[in-house]
Coordinates of C-alpha atoms and ligand atoms in Angstrom, one line a residue:
M12 CA -77.9 104.6 98.1
T13 CA -77.7 100.9 97.5
H14 CA -77.4 101.6 93.8
Q15 CA -74.4 103.9 94.4
A16 CA -72.7 101.0 96.0
A17 CA -73.9 98.6 93.3
I18 CA -72.3 100.8 90.6
E19 CA -68.9 100.5 92.2
L20 CA -69.2 96.7 92.4
G21 CA -70.1 96.5 88.7
Q22 CA -73.6 95.3 89.5
T23 CA -76.9 96.6 88.2
L24 CA -80.1 96.6 90.2
R25 CA -83.6 96.1 88.9
V26 CA -86.0 97.9 91.2
L27 CA -89.5 97.1 92.1
A28 CA -91.0 100.5 93.0
A29 CA -94.5 101.6 93.9
S30 CA -94.2 104.4 91.4
A31 CA -91.7 105.7 88.8
G32 CA -90.9 108.7 91.0
D33 CA -89.8 106.6 94.0
P34 CA -86.2 107.4 95.1
A35 CA -84.8 104.0 94.0
A36 CA -86.6 104.2 90.7
Q37 CA -85.1 107.6 89.9
V38 CA -81.6 106.1 89.6
T39 CA -82.0 103.0 87.5
P40 CA -83.5 102.5 84.0
D41 CA -84.6 99.0 85.0
V42 CA -87.8 99.6 87.0
I43 CA -90.8 97.4 87.6
V44 CA -93.6 99.6 88.7
G45 CA -95.8 97.5 91.0
A46 CA -96.8 96.6 94.5
H47 CA -94.6 94.6 96.9
T48 CA -97.7 92.6 97.7
D49 CA -98.2 91.4 94.1
I50 CA -96.5 88.1 93.4
D51 CA -96.4 88.8 89.6
A52 CA -94.6 92.1 90.2
L53 CA -92.2 90.3 92.5
R54 CA -91.6 87.6 89.9
R55 CA -90.9 90.1 87.2
A56 CA -88.4 91.9 89.5
A57 CA -86.6 88.7 90.3
E58 CA -86.5 87.2 86.9
G59 CA -83.0 86.3 85.8
A60 CA -81.5 88.1 88.9
S61 CA -78.7 86.6 90.9
A62 CA -80.4 87.7 94.1
L63 CA -83.5 89.5 95.4
T64 CA -83.1 91.8 98.4
F65 CA -84.9 94.6 100.1
D66 CA -84.9 98.2 101.3
H67 CA -87.9 97.7 103.4
E68 CA -89.3 94.7 105.3
H69 CA -92.9 94.5 104.3
V70 CA -92.9 91.9 101.5
P71 CA -95.2 89.2 102.8
T72 CA -93.2 86.0 103.6
A73 CA -95.8 83.8 102.0
L74 CA -95.0 85.5 98.6
L75 CA -91.3 85.2 99.3
D76 CA -91.7 81.5 100.2
E77 CA -93.3 81.0 96.8
L78 CA -90.4 82.8 95.1
V79 CA -87.9 80.6 96.9
R80 CA -89.8 77.5 95.7
E81 CA -89.5 78.9 92.2
G82 CA -85.7 79.1 92.6
V83 CA -85.2 82.7 93.5
N84 CA -82.3 83.5 95.8
V85 CA -84.1 85.7 98.4
A86 CA -81.6 87.4 100.7
P87 CA -82.3 87.7 103.6
P88 CA -84.4 84.5 103.4
P89 CA -88.1 84.8 104.5
G90 CA -87.4 82.6 107.5
A91 CA -85.0 85.3 108.8
L92 CA -86.9 88.3 107.5
V93 CA -90.1 87.4 109.5
H94 CA -88.3 88.5 112.7
A95 CA -88.1 92.0 111.3
Q96 CA -91.7 92.0 110.3
D97 CA -93.5 90.7 113.3
K98 CA -92.6 91.9 116.8
L99 CA -94.3 88.9 118.4
V100 CA -92.5 86.3 116.4
M101 CA -89.3 88.2 117.1
R102 CA -89.8 88.5 120.8
R103 CA -90.6 84.7 121.1
R104 CA -87.6 83.7 119.1
L105 CA -85.3 86.0 121.0
Q106 CA -86.7 84.6 124.2
A107 CA -86.0 81.1 123.0
L108 CA -82.4 82.1 122.1
G109 CA -81.9 83.6 125.6
A110 CA -81.3 87.1 124.2
P111 CA -82.1 89.9 126.7
I112 CA -85.5 91.5 126.0
P113 CA -88.2 93.3 128.0
R114 CA -90.9 91.3 129.7
F115 CA -93.8 90.9 127.3
V116 CA -97.0 88.9 126.5
E117 CA -99.3 88.6 123.6
V118 CA -102.6 90.4 124.0
T119 CA -105.6 88.5 122.7
R120 CA -108.2 90.1 124.9
P121 CA -108.3 93.5 126.7
S122 CA -108.1 91.8 130.2
D123 CA -104.6 90.5 129.3
V124 CA -103.5 94.1 129.6
D125 CA -104.7 94.5 133.2
E126 CA -103.1 91.2 134.2
F127 CA -99.8 92.0 132.6
A128 CA -99.8 95.6 134.0
A129 CA -100.5 94.2 137.5
E130 CA -97.7 91.7 137.2
V131 CA -95.1 94.3 135.9
G132 CA -96.3 96.9 138.4
G133 CA -95.0 99.8 136.3
P134 CA -95.6 101.6 133.0
V135 CA -96.3 99.5 129.8
V136 CA -95.9 99.8 126.1
V137 CA -98.5 98.4 123.7
K138 CA -97.4 97.4 120.2
A139 CA -99.1 96.2 117.0
A140 CA -97.0 93.2 116.1
R141 CA -97.0 94.1 112.4
G142 CA -97.0 97.0 110.0
G143 CA -95.4 99.6 112.3
Y144 CA -92.6 102.0 111.3
D145 CA -91.0 105.0 112.9
G146 CA -93.0 104.5 116.1
R147 CA -96.4 104.1 114.5
G148 CA -98.2 101.2 116.1
V149 CA -96.3 101.7 119.3
T150 CA -97.9 103.4 122.3
L151 CA -96.1 104.3 125.6
A152 CA -99.3 104.2 127.6
K153 CA -99.7 106.7 130.4
D154 CA -101.8 104.4 132.5
V155 CA -103.6 101.0 132.3
A156 CA -106.8 102.5 131.0
E157 CA -105.0 103.9 128.0
A158 CA -103.0 100.7 127.4
R159 CA -106.3 98.8 127.4
A160 CA -108.0 101.3 125.0
V161 CA -105.0 101.2 122.6
A162 CA -104.8 97.4 122.7
E163 CA -108.5 97.2 121.8
R164 CA -107.9 99.6 118.9
Y165 CA -104.9 97.6 117.6
L166 CA -106.8 94.3 118.0
A167 CA -109.7 95.8 116.0
D168 CA -107.2 96.5 113.2
G169 CA -106.8 92.7 113.0
A170 CA -103.0 92.4 113.7
P171 CA -101.6 90.5 116.6
V172 CA -100.8 92.7 119.6
L173 CA -98.2 92.6 122.4
I174 CA -97.6 94.4 125.6
E175 CA -94.2 95.0 127.1
E176 CA -92.8 96.5 130.3
R177 CA -91.7 100.1 129.7
V178 CA -87.9 100.0 130.0
H179 CA -86.2 102.5 132.2
M180 CA -83.4 103.3 129.8
V181 CA -80.6 105.8 129.7
R182 CA -80.4 105.8 125.9
E183 CA -80.9 103.7 122.7
L184 CA -78.1 102.0 120.9
S185 CA -77.8 100.1 117.6
A186 CA -75.5 97.2 116.9
L187 CA -75.2 97.0 113.2
V188 CA -73.7 93.8 111.6
A189 CA -73.7 92.0 108.3
R190 CA -73.6 88.3 107.5
S191 CA -73.0 86.4 104.3
P192 CA -74.3 83.0 103.3
F193 CA -70.8 81.7 103.6
G194 CA -71.2 82.5 107.3
Q195 CA -68.8 85.5 107.6
G196 CA -69.9 88.2 110.0
A197 CA -68.8 91.8 110.4
A198 CA -69.8 94.3 113.0
W199 CA -69.5 98.1 112.9
P200 CA -68.8 100.0 116.2
V201 CA -72.0 100.2 118.3
V202 CA -73.7 103.6 117.9
E203 CA -76.1 105.8 120.0
T204 CA -79.4 106.6 118.3
V205 CA -81.1 109.7 119.5
Q206 CA -84.9 109.4 119.1
R207 CA -87.6 112.0 119.1
D208 CA -91.3 111.1 119.0
G209 CA -90.4 107.5 118.0
I210 CA -88.2 108.8 115.1
C211 CA -84.4 108.5 115.0
V212 CA -83.1 112.1 114.6
E213 CA -79.3 111.7 115.2
V214 CA -76.7 108.9 115.4
L215 CA -73.5 109.3 117.3
A216 CA -70.9 106.8 116.1
P217 CA -69.4 105.2 118.1
A218 CA -71.7 105.6 121.1
P219 CA -69.9 108.0 123.5
G220 CA -69.2 106.7 127.0
L221 CA -70.1 103.1 126.2
S222 CA -68.0 100.7 128.2
R223 CA -65.7 98.4 126.2
D224 CA -67.4 95.4 127.8
L225 CA -70.9 96.6 126.8
G226 CA -69.8 97.5 123.3
V227 CA -68.2 94.1 122.8
A228 CA -71.3 92.4 124.2
A229 CA -73.6 94.3 121.8
E230 CA -71.4 93.5 118.8
R231 CA -71.3 89.8 119.8
L232 CA -75.1 89.8 120.3
G233 CA -75.6 91.2 116.9
L234 CA -73.3 88.7 115.2
R235 CA -74.9 85.8 117.2
L236 CA -78.5 86.8 116.2
A237 CA -77.5 87.2 112.6
Q238 CA -76.0 83.7 112.7
E239 CA -78.9 82.1 114.6
L240 CA -81.6 83.7 112.5
G241 CA -79.8 83.0 109.2
V242 CA -79.6 86.6 108.2
V243 CA -78.1 87.4 104.8
G244 CA -77.2 91.1 104.5
V245 CA -77.2 93.9 107.0
L246 CA -78.9 93.4 110.4
A247 CA -79.5 96.3 112.8
V248 CA -80.2 95.3 116.4
E249 CA -81.9 98.2 118.1
L250 CA -81.0 98.1 121.8
F251 CA -82.0 99.8 125.1
E252 CA -79.2 100.6 127.5
T253 CA -80.8 100.5 130.9
A254 CA -80.0 102.5 134.0
T255 CA -78.4 99.4 135.5
G256 CA -76.0 98.9 132.6
E257 CA -77.9 96.2 130.8
L258 CA -78.7 95.8 127.2
L259 CA -82.2 94.8 126.0
V260 CA -83.1 94.2 122.4
N261 CA -86.0 96.4 121.1
E262 CA -86.2 95.7 117.4
L263 CA -84.5 94.0 114.5
A264 CA -84.1 95.4 111.0
M265 CA -82.8 93.4 108.1
R266 CA -81.7 95.9 105.5
P267 CA -79.5 99.0 105.4
H268 CA -80.8 101.0 108.4
N269 CA -80.9 104.6 109.5
S270 CA -78.5 103.8 112.3
G271 CA -76.0 102.8 109.7
H272 CA -76.1 105.9 107.4
W273 CA -73.0 107.3 109.2
T274 CA -71.0 104.4 107.6
M275 CA -71.3 106.1 104.1
D276 CA -68.6 108.6 105.1
G277 CA -67.5 107.4 108.6
A278 CA -66.5 103.7 108.2
G279 CA -64.2 101.6 106.1
T280 CA -67.2 100.0 104.3
S281 CA -70.6 101.6 104.0
Q282 CA -73.6 99.5 105.0
F283 CA -74.9 99.7 101.5
E284 CA -71.8 98.1 100.0
Q285 CA -71.7 95.6 102.8
H286 CA -75.3 94.6 102.3
L287 CA -74.6 93.9 98.6
R288 CA -71.3 92.1 99.4
A289 CA -73.3 89.9 101.8
V290 CA -76.1 89.3 99.4
L291 CA -73.6 88.4 96.6
D292 CA -71.7 86.2 99.1
Y293 CA -68.5 88.2 98.7
P294 CA -66.0 88.5 101.5
L295 CA -67.2 91.4 103.7
G296 CA -65.4 94.8 104.0
T297 CA -63.6 96.4 107.0
T298 CA -65.9 98.1 109.4
G299 CA -63.6 100.3 111.4
Q300 CA -64.4 104.0 112.0
I301 CA -62.5 106.6 110.0
A302 CA -62.8 109.5 112.5
P303 CA -62.9 109.5 116.3
V304 CA -66.6 110.3 116.0
T305 CA -69.1 110.7 113.1
V306 CA -72.4 112.3 113.7
M307 CA -75.4 111.6 111.4
A308 CA -78.3 114.0 111.5
N309 CA -81.5 113.3 109.6
V310 CA -83.0 115.9 107.4
L311 CA -86.7 115.8 108.5
G312 CA -89.2 117.8 106.4
G313 CA -90.1 121.0 108.3
S314 CA -93.6 122.0 109.4
R315 CA -93.8 124.0 106.2
T316 CA -91.7 123.7 103.1
P317 CA -89.3 126.7 102.9
E318 CA -89.6 129.1 100.0
M319 CA -85.9 128.8 99.3
S320 CA -85.2 125.9 96.9
M321 CA -83.2 122.9 98.1
D322 CA -80.6 123.9 95.5
E323 CA -80.1 127.3 97.2
R324 CA -80.1 125.8 100.7
L325 CA -77.3 123.5 99.6
H326 CA -75.4 126.4 98.2
H327 CA -75.6 128.3 101.5
L328 CA -74.8 125.1 103.5
F329 CA -71.7 124.4 101.7
G330 CA -70.6 128.0 102.0
R331 CA -70.8 127.7 105.7
L332 CA -70.0 124.1 106.5
P333 CA -67.9 122.7 103.7
E334 CA -67.2 119.5 105.7
A335 CA -70.9 118.5 105.7
R336 CA -71.5 115.3 103.8
V337 CA -75.0 115.6 102.4
H338 CA -77.1 112.7 101.2
L339 CA -80.6 113.6 99.7
Y340 CA -83.1 110.9 98.8
G341 CA -85.0 112.5 96.0
K342 CA -88.2 112.6 98.1
G343 CA -90.8 115.4 98.2
E344 CA -90.7 117.5 101.3
R345 CA -93.4 116.7 103.9
P346 CA -93.5 117.5 107.6
G347 CA -91.4 115.0 109.6
R348 CA -90.5 112.9 106.5
K349 CA -86.9 111.6 106.3
I350 CA -85.7 113.3 103.1
G351 CA -82.0 113.0 103.6
H352 CA -79.2 113.0 106.1
V353 CA -75.9 114.8 106.8
N354 CA -72.8 113.2 108.1
V355 CA -70.1 115.2 109.8
L356 CA -66.8 113.6 110.8
G357 CA -64.8 114.8 113.7
A358 CA -61.3 116.1 112.9
P359 CA -58.4 113.7 113.4
G360 CA -56.7 114.0 116.8
G361 CA -60.0 114.5 118.7
S362 CA -61.3 112.0 121.2
L363 CA -64.7 110.3 121.8
D364 CA -64.1 110.9 125.5
D365 CA -63.9 114.6 125.0
A366 CA -67.4 115.9 125.5
T367 CA -66.7 119.3 124.0
Y368 CA -65.3 117.8 120.8
V369 CA -68.2 115.4 120.4
A370 CA -70.7 118.2 121.1
D371 CA -69.1 120.4 118.4
V372 CA -69.4 117.7 115.8
R373 CA -72.9 117.0 116.8
E374 CA -73.9 120.7 116.7
R375 CA -72.5 121.1 113.2
A376 CA -74.4 118.0 111.9
V377 CA -77.7 119.1 113.5
R378 CA -77.2 122.7 112.3
A379 CA -76.6 121.5 108.7
A380 CA -79.6 119.1 108.7
H381 CA -81.9 121.7 110.3
W382 CA -80.9 124.3 107.8
L383 CA -81.6 121.9 104.9
A384 CA -85.0 121.1 106.3
T385 CA -86.1 124.6 107.2
A386 CA -83.8 127.2 105.6
E387 CA -83.2 128.5 109.2
W388 CA -80.0 128.4 111.0
T389 CA -80.3 127.1 114.6
D390 CA -77.9 129.9 115.8
G391 CA -79.7 132.7 113.9
W392 CA -76.8 133.3 111.6
S393 CA -77.6 135.3 108.4
G394 CA -75.2 134.9 105.6
H395 CA -76.4 138.0 103.8
E396 CA -75.7 140.4 106.7
Ligands
ADP2 P1 -91.0 100.9 115.3 O1 -91.2 99.5 114.8 O2 -92.1 101.8 114.9 O3 -89.6 101.4 115.1 P2 -90.2 100.4 118.1 O4 -90.6 99.1 118.6 O5 -88.8 100.5 117.6 O6 -91.2 100.8 116.9 O7 -90.5 101.5 119.1 C1 -90.4 102.9 118.8 C2 -89.8 103.6 120.0 O8 -90.7 103.4 121.2 C3 -88.5 103.1 120.5 O9 -87.4 103.6 119.7 C4 -88.4 103.5 121.9 O10 -88.1 104.8 122.1 C5 -89.9 103.3 122.4 N1 -90.1 102.0 123.0 C6 -90.5 100.9 122.3 N2 -90.6 99.8 123.2 C7 -90.3 100.3 124.4 C8 -90.2 99.7 125.7 N3 -90.5 98.4 125.9 N4 -89.8 100.5 126.7 C9 -89.6 101.8 126.5 N5 -89.6 102.4 125.3 C10 -90.0 101.7 124.3

């Protein structure tokens, strides 16, 4: 998807991919096959390039520091990126910046769990500071005994561990912004992310029912963090909206993010183009929404791969929902794997404040994504009858 944007900007991307079949490797002739933990592979990827950027966060900062010393323009720079790699580093920095976050401590021995749980007096969440993704390495413990056991397990894995209060939230939001080296910032409207089992399944853009004040506060927070951390490119600030109307930062991502996939069809500039503009230090694009609401639904691999080919599923989908904007990633189907997404834009004239209108757009996006994943219609419809 970044490559699609690169084409329009007259840029070419060289891709470092784990294998030639990786999604990003499928769409460029210039592929280095290698590991993101191999300095020589990274060097070959960066050689002669105007910038080196990422579609995941896991390249070790020690290697990136080395590339920076060798003159590579790493964007976002490793000093910023580490805040998206290490939850403990991120929490401490946000605390120092006075950003709103849940109460937390580092766990170095199991008794830290008991002390913190006693202090908080409510449910807790245990997190491995590094290496997690889509909720792996995060446990919403049912009691202190479980929190302790999980902390011991994470500690045994060797990574730093932290424990947080479990936030009583009404929903999760994402403030997506971009920042260029010149210092320009741009914020998209704040969205609601709908999570299931630690995985984002839907995004409602903008977040329905969000007060103007809270929306502005979230956008400002995103822009401030991008500035303070020295981010170059897209920054997603994952937020909790609490029952008392507060915002707390959960996580940071420094790359095009699932909560921004709606922008491909629903905003003046897609997050992929914006990321490249920022990395290239171009002026940033407009971020306004195109429709009153855009709903993004992830296509998550079904529990078993349907017999019907994806080609035929698409054929049926477009017959029924011609407005569905489909984005497939060229990934094999596996249960729960994000293999694509569908965007549906609400018709002009509708309103984000009209629950029926929003529900209808949402239903169509979910129906389309579910069909692509499973070859089953959520409403039991059969096109052949
Ligand atoms: P990952 O790095 O795997 O995305 P996150 O830190 O984003 O992990 O946590 C995954 C999910 O766990 C969040 O989206 C949220 O639903 C839940 N979660 C994480 N931290 C807390 C917390 N302090 N309180 C309540 N829920 C939490």
